PDB file of N, CA, C and O in Angstrom:
ATOM      1  N   UNK B  30     -25.047  83.419  29.760  1.00 41.00           N
ATOM      2  CA  UNK B  30     -26.151  82.513  29.950  1.00 41.00           C
ATOM      3  C   UNK B  30     -26.219  81.567  28.761  1.00 41.00           C
ATOM      4  O   UNK B  30     -26.105  81.966  27.612  1.00 41.00           O
ATOM      5  N   UNK B  31     -26.411  80.293  29.019  1.00 43.00           N
ATOM      6  CA  UNK B  31     -26.444  79.292  27.961  1.00 43.00           C
ATOM      7  C   UNK B  31     -27.748  79.354  27.190  1.00 43.00           C
ATOM      8  O   UNK B  31     -28.801  79.657  27.728  1.00 43.00           O
ATOM      9  N   UNK B  32     -27.662  79.059  25.919  1.00 43.00           N
ATOM     10  CA  UNK B  32     -28.836  79.012  25.069  1.00 43.00           C
ATOM     11  C   UNK B  32     -29.615  77.749  25.403  1.00 43.00           C
ATOM     12  O   UNK B  32     -29.097  76.656  25.326  1.00 43.00           O
ATOM     13  N   UNK B  33     -30.892  77.875  25.749  1.00 42.00           N
ATOM     14  CA  UNK B  33     -31.679  76.717  26.166  1.00 42.00           C
ATOM     15  C   UNK B  33     -32.430  76.077  25.015  1.00 42.00           C
ATOM     16  O   UNK B  33     -33.142  75.112  25.219  1.00 42.00           O
ATOM     17  N   UNK B  34     -32.288  76.599  23.796  1.00 47.00           N
ATOM     18  CA  UNK B  34     -32.985  76.018  22.672  1.00 47.00           C
ATOM     19  C   UNK B  34     -32.259  74.766  22.204  1.00 47.00           C
ATOM     20  O   UNK B  34     -31.036  74.673  22.276  1.00 47.00           O
ATOM     21  N   UNK B  35     -33.009  73.779  21.706  1.00 50.00           N
ATOM     22  CA  UNK B  35     -32.370  72.558  21.208  1.00 50.00           C
ATOM     23  C   UNK B  35     -31.537  72.836  19.969  1.00 50.00           C
ATOM     24  O   UNK B  35     -31.726  73.848  19.296  1.00 50.00           O
ATOM     25  N   UNK B  36     -30.627  71.923  19.679  1.00 49.00           N
ATOM     26  CA  UNK B  36     -29.792  72.051  18.483  1.00 49.00           C
ATOM     27  C   UNK B  36     -30.636  71.962  17.228  1.00 49.00           C
ATOM     28  O   UNK B  36     -31.681  71.331  17.208  1.00 49.00           O
ATOM     29  N   UNK B  37     -30.146  72.573  16.179  1.00 55.00           N
ATOM     30  CA  UNK B  37     -30.800  72.450  14.880  1.00 55.00           C
ATOM     31  C   UNK B  37     -30.642  71.020  14.393  1.00 55.00           C
ATOM     32  O   UNK B  37     -29.637  70.371  14.669  1.00 55.00           O
ATOM     33  N   UNK B  38     -31.626  70.494  13.665  1.00 55.00           N
ATOM     34  CA  UNK B  38     -31.506  69.135  13.140  1.00 55.00           C
ATOM     35  C   UNK B  38     -30.236  68.974  12.314  1.00 55.00           C
ATOM     36  O   UNK B  38     -29.880  69.846  11.531  1.00 55.00           O
ATOM     37  N   UNK B  39     -29.563  67.876  12.514  1.00 53.00           N
ATOM     38  CA  UNK B  39     -28.345  67.588  11.765  1.00 53.00           C
ATOM     39  C   UNK B  39     -27.083  68.168  12.353  1.00 53.00           C
ATOM     40  O   UNK B  39     -25.993  67.871  11.908  1.00 53.00           O
ATOM     41  N   UNK B  40     -27.196  69.014  13.381  1.00 51.00           N
ATOM     42  CA  UNK B  40     -26.016  69.595  14.018  1.00 51.00           C
ATOM     43  C   UNK B  40     -25.748  68.865  15.327  1.00 51.00           C
ATOM     44  O   UNK B  40     -26.664  68.673  16.122  1.00 51.00           O
ATOM     45  N   UNK B  41     -24.506  68.434  15.565  1.00 47.00           N
ATOM     46  CA  UNK B  41     -24.198  67.703  16.789  1.00 47.00           C
ATOM     47  C   UNK B  41     -24.328  68.569  18.024  1.00 47.00           C
ATOM     48  O   UNK B  41     -24.215  69.794  17.963  1.00 47.00           O
ATOM     49  N   UNK B  42     -24.575  67.934  19.151  1.00 46.00           N
ATOM     50  CA  UNK B  42     -24.688  68.618  20.435  1.00 46.00           C
ATOM     51  C   UNK B  42     -23.284  68.893  20.951  1.00 46.00           C
ATOM     52  O   UNK B  42     -22.597  68.011  21.428  1.00 46.00           O
ATOM     53  N   UNK B  43     -22.824  70.129  20.866  1.00 49.00           N
ATOM     54  CA  UNK B  43     -21.469  70.499  21.269  1.00 49.00           C
ATOM     55  C   UNK B  43     -21.377  70.733  22.776  1.00 49.00           C
ATOM     56  O   UNK B  43     -20.304  70.945  23.296  1.00 49.00           O
ATOM     57  N   UNK B  44     -22.501  70.682  23.491  1.00 49.00           N
ATOM     58  CA  UNK B  44     -22.485  70.979  24.920  1.00 49.00           C
ATOM     59  C   UNK B  44     -22.173  69.759  25.776  1.00 49.00           C
ATOM     60  O   UNK B  44     -21.910  69.886  26.954  1.00 49.00           O
ATOM     61  N   UNK B  45     -22.205  68.566  25.201  1.00 60.00           N
ATOM     62  CA  UNK B  45     -22.025  67.352  25.998  1.00 60.00           C
ATOM     63  C   UNK B  45     -20.776  66.594  25.567  1.00 60.00           C
ATOM     64  O   UNK B  45     -20.385  66.617  24.420  1.00 60.00           O
ATOM     65  N   UNK B  46     -20.158  65.932  26.527  1.00 77.00           N
ATOM     66  CA  UNK B  46     -19.021  65.076  26.216  1.00 77.00           C
ATOM     67  C   UNK B  46     -19.503  63.831  25.499  1.00 77.00           C
ATOM     68  O   UNK B  46     -20.662  63.458  25.577  1.00 77.00           O
ATOM     69  N   UNK B  47     -18.577  63.189  24.820  1.00 87.00           N
ATOM     70  CA  UNK B  47     -18.902  61.972  24.105  1.00 87.00           C
ATOM     71  C   UNK B  47     -18.799  60.750  25.001  1.00 87.00           C
ATOM     72  O   UNK B  47     -18.312  60.809  26.120  1.00 87.00           O
ATOM     73  N   UNK B  48     -19.278  59.640  24.488  1.00 92.00           N
ATOM     74  CA  UNK B  48     -19.219  58.365  25.181  1.00 92.00           C
ATOM     75  C   UNK B  48     -18.958  57.305  24.136  1.00 92.00           C
ATOM     76  O   UNK B  48     -19.647  57.258  23.106  1.00 92.00           O
ATOM     77  N   UNK B  49     -17.960  56.470  24.375  1.00 94.00           N
ATOM     78  CA  UNK B  49     -17.635  55.385  23.455  1.00 94.00           C
ATOM     79  C   UNK B  49     -17.977  54.074  24.131  1.00 94.00           C
ATOM     80  O   UNK B  49     -17.421  53.737  25.183  1.00 94.00           O
ATOM     81  N   UNK B  50     -18.948  53.352  23.568  1.00 94.00           N
ATOM     82  CA  UNK B  50     -19.349  52.036  24.072  1.00 94.00           C
ATOM     83  C   UNK B  50     -18.606  51.007  23.237  1.00 94.00           C
ATOM     84  O   UNK B  50     -18.799  50.938  22.023  1.00 94.00           O
ATOM     85  N   UNK B  51     -17.760  50.212  23.870  1.00 95.00           N
ATOM     86  CA  UNK B  51     -16.875  49.293  23.147  1.00 95.00           C
ATOM     87  C   UNK B  51     -17.286  47.839  23.334  1.00 95.00           C
ATOM     88  O   UNK B  51     -17.547  47.402  24.455  1.00 95.00           O
ATOM     89  N   UNK B  52     -17.315  47.109  22.241  1.00 96.00           N
ATOM     90  CA  UNK B  52     -17.523  45.672  22.286  1.00 96.00           C
ATOM     91  C   UNK B  52     -18.920  45.238  22.667  1.00 96.00           C
ATOM     92  O   UNK B  52     -19.111  44.142  23.186  1.00 96.00           O
ATOM     93  N   UNK B  53     -19.917  46.043  22.388  1.00 96.00           N
ATOM     94  CA  UNK B  53     -21.299  45.690  22.717  1.00 96.00           C
ATOM     95  C   UNK B  53     -21.816  44.636  21.748  1.00 96.00           C
ATOM     96  O   UNK B  53     -21.531  44.675  20.556  1.00 96.00           O
ATOM     97  N   UNK B  54     -22.574  43.683  22.258  1.00 97.00           N
ATOM     98  CA  UNK B  54     -23.176  42.647  21.417  1.00 97.00           C
ATOM     99  C   UNK B  54     -24.586  43.090  21.051  1.00 97.00           C
ATOM    100  O   UNK B  54     -25.358  43.505  21.911  1.00 97.00           O
ATOM    101  N   UNK B  55     -24.924  43.022  19.772  1.00 96.00           N
ATOM    102  CA  UNK B  55     -26.269  43.356  19.307  1.00 96.00           C
ATOM    103  C   UNK B  55     -27.136  42.101  19.300  1.00 96.00           C
ATOM    104  O   UNK B  55     -26.623  40.981  19.381  1.00 96.00           O
ATOM    105  N   UNK B  56     -28.446  42.279  19.170  1.00 95.00           N
ATOM    106  CA  UNK B  56     -29.388  41.159  19.187  1.00 95.00           C
ATOM    107  C   UNK B  56     -29.128  40.159  18.063  1.00 95.00           C
ATOM    108  O   UNK B  56     -29.406  38.967  18.218  1.00 95.00           O
ATOM    109  N   UNK B  57     -28.551  40.621  16.948  1.00 96.00           N
ATOM    110  CA  UNK B  57     -28.273  39.716  15.826  1.00 96.00           C
ATOM    111  C   UNK B  57     -26.925  39.007  15.963  1.00 96.00           C
ATOM    112  O   UNK B  57     -26.508  38.276  15.080  1.00 96.00           O
ATOM    113  N   UNK B  58     -26.219  39.250  17.081  1.00 96.00           N
ATOM    114  CA  UNK B  58     -24.961  38.559  17.344  1.00 96.00           C
ATOM    115  C   UNK B  58     -23.714  39.330  16.988  1.00 96.00           C
ATOM    116  O   UNK B  58     -22.614  38.948  17.379  1.00 96.00           O
ATOM    117  N   UNK B  59     -23.846  40.424  16.227  1.00 96.00           N
ATOM    118  CA  UNK B  59     -22.672  41.224  15.877  1.00 96.00           C
ATOM    119  C   UNK B  59     -22.121  41.921  17.116  1.00 96.00           C
ATOM    120  O   UNK B  59     -22.856  42.252  18.031  1.00 96.00           O
ATOM    121  N   UNK B  60     -20.807  42.165  17.118  1.00 97.00           N
ATOM    122  CA  UNK B  60     -20.154  42.926  18.181  1.00 97.00           C
ATOM    123  C   UNK B  60     -19.691  44.245  17.581  1.00 97.00           C
ATOM    124  O   UNK B  60     -18.997  44.261  16.563  1.00 97.00           O
ATOM    125  N   UNK B  61     -20.087  45.354  18.217  1.00 97.00           N
ATOM    126  CA  UNK B  61     -19.845  46.678  17.656  1.00 97.00           C
ATOM    127  C   UNK B  61     -19.330  47.655  18.704  1.00 97.00           C
ATOM    128  O   UNK B  61     -19.433  47.410  19.903  1.00 97.00           O
ATOM    129  N   UNK B  62     -18.782  48.756  18.226  1.00 96.00           N
ATOM    130  CA  UNK B  62     -18.490  49.931  19.037  1.00 96.00           C
ATOM    131  C   UNK B  62     -19.517  50.990  18.647  1.00 96.00           C
ATOM    132  O   UNK B  62     -19.896  51.083  17.471  1.00 96.00           O
ATOM    133  N   UNK B  63     -19.964  51.771  19.626  1.00 95.00           N
ATOM    134  CA  UNK B  63     -20.934  52.836  19.375  1.00 95.00           C
ATOM    135  C   UNK B  63     -20.391  54.113  19.996  1.00 95.00           C
ATOM    136  O   UNK B  63     -20.049  54.138  21.172  1.00 95.00           O
ATOM    137  N   UNK B  64     -20.294  55.173  19.192  1.00 92.00           N
ATOM    138  CA  UNK B  64     -19.841  56.469  19.696  1.00 92.00           C
ATOM    139  C   UNK B  64     -21.040  57.396  19.809  1.00 92.00           C
ATOM    140  O   UNK B  64     -21.774  57.589  18.842  1.00 92.00           O
ATOM    141  N   UNK B  65     -21.257  57.938  21.008  1.00 91.00           N
ATOM    142  CA  UNK B  65     -22.365  58.847  21.278  1.00 91.00           C
ATOM    143  C   UNK B  65     -21.831  60.258  21.467  1.00 91.00           C
ATOM    144  O   UNK B  65     -20.763  60.447  22.033  1.00 91.00           O
ATOM    145  N   UNK B  66     -22.602  61.226  21.020  1.00 88.00           N
ATOM    146  CA  UNK B  66     -22.286  62.642  21.227  1.00 88.00           C
ATOM    147  C   UNK B  66     -23.546  63.277  21.779  1.00 88.00           C
ATOM    148  O   UNK B  66     -24.507  63.465  21.047  1.00 88.00           O
ATOM    149  N   UNK B  67     -23.553  63.559  23.060  1.00 85.00           N
ATOM    150  CA  UNK B  67     -24.765  64.054  23.692  1.00 85.00           C
ATOM    151  C   UNK B  67     -25.815  62.968  23.645  1.00 85.00           C
ATOM    152  O   UNK B  67     -25.560  61.828  24.013  1.00 85.00           O
ATOM    153  N   UNK B  68     -26.986  63.275  23.137  1.00 86.00           N
ATOM    154  CA  UNK B  68     -28.079  62.311  23.059  1.00 86.00           C
ATOM    155  C   UNK B  68     -28.171  61.638  21.690  1.00 86.00           C
ATOM    156  O   UNK B  68     -29.131  60.944  21.414  1.00 86.00           O
ATOM    157  N   UNK B  69     -27.146  61.815  20.854  1.00 90.00           N
ATOM    158  CA  UNK B  69     -27.186  61.272  19.500  1.00 90.00           C
ATOM    159  C   UNK B  69     -26.136  60.190  19.286  1.00 90.00           C
ATOM    160  O   UNK B  69     -25.038  60.273  19.810  1.00 90.00           O
ATOM    161  N   UNK B  70     -26.485  59.215  18.458  1.00 91.00           N
ATOM    162  CA  UNK B  70     -25.511  58.219  18.021  1.00 91.00           C
ATOM    163  C   UNK B  70     -24.711  58.866  16.901  1.00 91.00           C
ATOM    164  O   UNK B  70     -25.264  59.287  15.887  1.00 91.00           O
ATOM    165  N   UNK B  71     -23.401  58.970  17.107  1.00 90.00           N
ATOM    166  CA  UNK B  71     -22.535  59.624  16.129  1.00 90.00           C
ATOM    167  C   UNK B  71     -21.973  58.615  15.129  1.00 90.00           C
ATOM    168  O   UNK B  71     -21.823  58.918  13.951  1.00 90.00           O
ATOM    169  N   UNK B  72     -21.654  57.398  15.615  1.00 93.00           N
ATOM    170  CA  UNK B  72     -21.082  56.386  14.725  1.00 93.00           C
ATOM    171  C   UNK B  72     -21.256  55.000  15.321  1.00 93.00           C
ATOM    172  O   UNK B  72     -21.274  54.834  16.540  1.00 93.00           O
ATOM    173  N   UNK B  73     -21.377  54.006  14.435  1.00 94.00           N
ATOM    174  CA  UNK B  73     -21.410  52.595  14.818  1.00 94.00           C
ATOM    175  C   UNK B  73     -20.431  51.889  13.904  1.00 94.00           C
ATOM    176  O   UNK B  73     -20.434  52.110  12.692  1.00 94.00           O
ATOM    177  N   UNK B  74     -19.576  51.053  14.486  1.00 96.00           N
ATOM    178  CA  UNK B  74     -18.603  50.330  13.676  1.00 96.00           C
ATOM    179  C   UNK B  74     -18.275  48.985  14.289  1.00 96.00           C
ATOM    180  O   UNK B  74     -18.657  48.699  15.427  1.00 96.00           O
ATOM    181  N   UNK B  75     -17.568  48.165  13.547  1.00 95.00           N
ATOM    182  CA  UNK B  75     -17.170  46.872  14.074  1.00 95.00           C
ATOM    183  C   UNK B  75     -16.309  47.064  15.317  1.00 95.00           C
ATOM    184  O   UNK B  75     -15.658  48.101  15.487  1.00 95.00           O
ATOM    185  N   UNK B  76     -16.312  46.083  16.198  1.00 94.00           N
ATOM    186  CA  UNK B  76     -15.571  46.180  17.456  1.00 94.00           C
ATOM    187  C   UNK B  76     -14.111  46.526  17.197  1.00 94.00           C
ATOM    188  O   UNK B  76     -13.454  45.937  16.343  1.00 94.00           O
ATOM    189  N   UNK B  77     -13.629  47.537  17.897  1.00 92.00           N
ATOM    190  CA  UNK B  77     -12.252  47.979  17.768  1.00 92.00           C
ATOM    191  C   UNK B  77     -12.009  49.011  16.693  1.00 92.00           C
ATOM    192  O   UNK B  77     -10.899  49.517  16.555  1.00 92.00           O
ATOM    193  N   UNK B  78     -13.044  49.373  15.933  1.00 94.00           N
ATOM    194  CA  UNK B  78     -12.844  50.283  14.803  1.00 94.00           C
ATOM    195  C   UNK B  78     -13.023  51.759  15.146  1.00 94.00           C
ATOM    196  O   UNK B  78     -12.576  52.607  14.392  1.00 94.00           O
ATOM    197  N   UNK B  79     -13.678  52.081  16.254  1.00 91.00           N
ATOM    198  CA  UNK B  79     -13.952  53.479  16.575  1.00 91.00           C
ATOM    199  C   UNK B  79     -13.026  54.006  17.656  1.00 91.00           C
ATOM    200  O   UNK B  79     -12.581  53.277  18.532  1.00 91.00           O
ATOM    201  N   UNK B  80     -12.780  55.299  17.593  1.00 85.00           N
ATOM    202  CA  UNK B  80     -11.995  56.024  18.601  1.00 85.00           C
ATOM    203  C   UNK B  80     -12.847  57.178  19.102  1.00 85.00           C
ATOM    204  O   UNK B  80     -13.829  57.557  18.479  1.00 85.00           O
ATOM    205  N   UNK B  81     -12.427  57.788  20.209  1.00 79.00           N
ATOM    206  CA  UNK B  81     -13.123  58.971  20.713  1.00 79.00           C
ATOM    207  C   UNK B  81     -13.108  60.052  19.655  1.00 79.00           C
ATOM    208  O   UNK B  81     -12.135  60.213  18.925  1.00 79.00           O
ATOM    209  N   UNK B  82     -14.167  60.810  19.564  1.00 73.00           N
ATOM    210  CA  UNK B  82     -14.270  61.917  18.630  1.00 73.00           C
ATOM    211  C   UNK B  82     -13.465  63.099  19.152  1.00 73.00           C
ATOM    212  O   UNK B  82     -13.503  63.402  20.344  1.00 73.00           O
ATOM    213  N   UNK B  83     -12.761  63.786  18.264  1.00 76.00           N
ATOM    214  CA  UNK B  83     -12.022  64.983  18.670  1.00 76.00           C
ATOM    215  C   UNK B  83     -12.976  66.075  19.126  1.00 76.00           C
ATOM    216  O   UNK B  83     -12.655  66.862  20.012  1.00 76.00           O
ATOM    217  N   UNK B  84     -14.170  66.107  18.542  1.00 74.00           N
ATOM    218  CA  UNK B  84     -15.173  67.097  18.916  1.00 74.00           C
ATOM    219  C   UNK B  84     -15.816  66.789  20.265  1.00 74.00           C
ATOM    220  O   UNK B  84     -16.308  67.677  20.939  1.00 74.00           O
ATOM    221  N   UNK B  85     -15.850  65.507  20.639  1.00 65.00           N
ATOM    222  CA  UNK B  85     -16.528  65.084  21.864  1.00 65.00           C
ATOM    223  C   UNK B  85     -15.675  64.094  22.651  1.00 65.00           C
ATOM    224  O   UNK B  85     -16.004  62.920  22.731  1.00 65.00           O
ATOM    225  N   UNK B  86     -14.563  64.546  23.219  1.00 76.00           N
ATOM    226  CA  UNK B  86     -13.789  63.619  24.045  1.00 76.00           C
ATOM    227  C   UNK B  86     -14.622  63.262  25.271  1.00 76.00           C
ATOM    228  O   UNK B  86     -15.435  64.054  25.726  1.00 76.00           O
ATOM    229  N   UNK B  87     -14.471  62.080  25.768  1.00 82.00           N
ATOM    230  CA  UNK B  87     -15.281  61.697  26.920  1.00 82.00           C
ATOM    231  C   UNK B  87     -14.880  60.340  27.451  1.00 82.00           C
ATOM    232  O   UNK B  87     -13.730  59.940  27.357  1.00 82.00           O
ATOM    233  N   UNK B  88     -15.845  59.628  27.946  1.00 91.00           N
ATOM    234  CA  UNK B  88     -15.606  58.355  28.605  1.00 91.00           C
ATOM    235  C   UNK B  88     -15.661  57.191  27.631  1.00 91.00           C
ATOM    236  O   UNK B  88     -16.314  57.245  26.602  1.00 91.00           O
ATOM    237  N   UNK B  89     -14.977  56.123  28.034  1.00 92.00           N
ATOM    238  CA  UNK B  89     -14.992  54.872  27.286  1.00 92.00           C
ATOM    239  C   UNK B  89     -15.545  53.809  28.219  1.00 92.00           C
ATOM    240  O   UNK B  89     -15.089  53.672  29.363  1.00 92.00           O
ATOM    241  N   UNK B  90     -16.539  53.040  27.759  1.00 94.00           N
ATOM    242  CA  UNK B  90     -17.149  51.989  28.565  1.00 94.00           C
ATOM    243  C   UNK B  90     -16.979  50.670  27.822  1.00 94.00           C
ATOM    244  O   UNK B  90     -17.384  50.539  26.668  1.00 94.00           O
ATOM    245  N   UNK B  91     -16.354  49.685  28.490  1.00 95.00           N
ATOM    246  CA  UNK B  91     -16.160  48.365  27.904  1.00 95.00           C
ATOM    247  C   UNK B  91     -17.418  47.540  28.155  1.00 95.00           C
ATOM    248  O   UNK B  91     -17.750  47.241  29.300  1.00 95.00           O
ATOM    249  N   UNK B  92     -18.136  47.184  27.081  1.00 96.00           N
ATOM    250  CA  UNK B  92     -19.364  46.407  27.199  1.00 96.00           C
ATOM    251  C   UNK B  92     -19.172  44.961  26.762  1.00 96.00           C
ATOM    252  O   UNK B  92     -20.140  44.300  26.400  1.00 96.00           O
ATOM    253  N   UNK B  93     -17.942  44.459  26.820  1.00 94.00           N
ATOM    254  CA  UNK B  93     -17.661  43.086  26.440  1.00 94.00           C
ATOM    255  C   UNK B  93     -18.551  42.142  27.244  1.00 94.00           C
ATOM    256  O   UNK B  93     -18.550  42.171  28.481  1.00 94.00           O
ATOM    257  N   UNK B  94     -19.345  41.342  26.541  1.00 87.00           N
ATOM    258  CA  UNK B  94     -20.232  40.392  27.201  1.00 87.00           C
ATOM    259  C   UNK B  94     -21.625  40.933  27.499  1.00 87.00           C
ATOM    260  O   UNK B  94     -22.485  40.202  27.975  1.00 87.00           O
ATOM    261  N   UNK B  95     -21.855  42.211  27.216  1.00 97.00           N
ATOM    262  CA  UNK B  95     -23.164  42.813  27.467  1.00 97.00           C
ATOM    263  C   UNK B  95     -23.954  42.950  26.172  1.00 97.00           C
ATOM    264  O   UNK B  95     -23.388  43.243  25.123  1.00 97.00           O
ATOM    265  N   UNK B  96     -25.247  42.780  26.265  1.00 97.00           N
ATOM    266  CA  UNK B  96     -26.151  42.921  25.124  1.00 97.00           C
ATOM    267  C   UNK B  96     -26.650  44.359  25.081  1.00 97.00           C
ATOM    268  O   UNK B  96     -27.125  44.899  26.085  1.00 97.00           O
ATOM    269  N   UNK B  97     -26.561  44.998  23.931  1.00 95.00           N
ATOM    270  CA  UNK B  97     -27.006  46.365  23.742  1.00 95.00           C
ATOM    271  C   UNK B  97     -28.296  46.353  22.940  1.00 95.00           C
ATOM    272  O   UNK B  97     -28.323  45.892  21.808  1.00 95.00           O
ATOM    273  N   UNK B  98     -29.386  46.861  23.539  1.00 93.00           N
ATOM    274  CA  UNK B  98     -30.694  46.887  22.908  1.00 93.00           C
ATOM    275  C   UNK B  98     -31.245  48.301  22.872  1.00 93.00           C
ATOM    276  O   UNK B  98     -30.910  49.107  23.742  1.00 93.00           O
ATOM    277  N   UNK B  99     -32.117  48.609  21.915  1.00 85.00           N
ATOM    278  CA  UNK B  99     -32.738  49.936  21.901  1.00 85.00           C
ATOM    279  C   UNK B  99     -33.695  50.078  23.077  1.00 85.00           C
ATOM    280  O   UNK B  99     -34.216  49.081  23.591  1.00 85.00           O
ATOM    281  N   UNK B 100     -33.925  51.306  23.468  1.00 82.00           N
ATOM    282  CA  UNK B 100     -34.838  51.571  24.605  1.00 82.00           C
ATOM    283  C   UNK B 100     -36.265  51.286  24.212  1.00 82.00           C
ATOM    284  O   UNK B 100     -36.659  51.319  23.103  1.00 82.00           O
TER     285      UNK B 100
END
């Protein structure tokens, strides 16, 4: 049975696959890659600088031309 308690602060969510958002445009005009691990942002870097995490292999989404804003 899976543990239903949330992760401890500072520890990545090992239960979810990662997601790499590539080439997203920010409100200030910068273009970045964003790597997500579960519900957390794992890394943000200039476009083309990030790769999938070995800990969280997952999907890659090309956001070229899309604006990425906080919820």
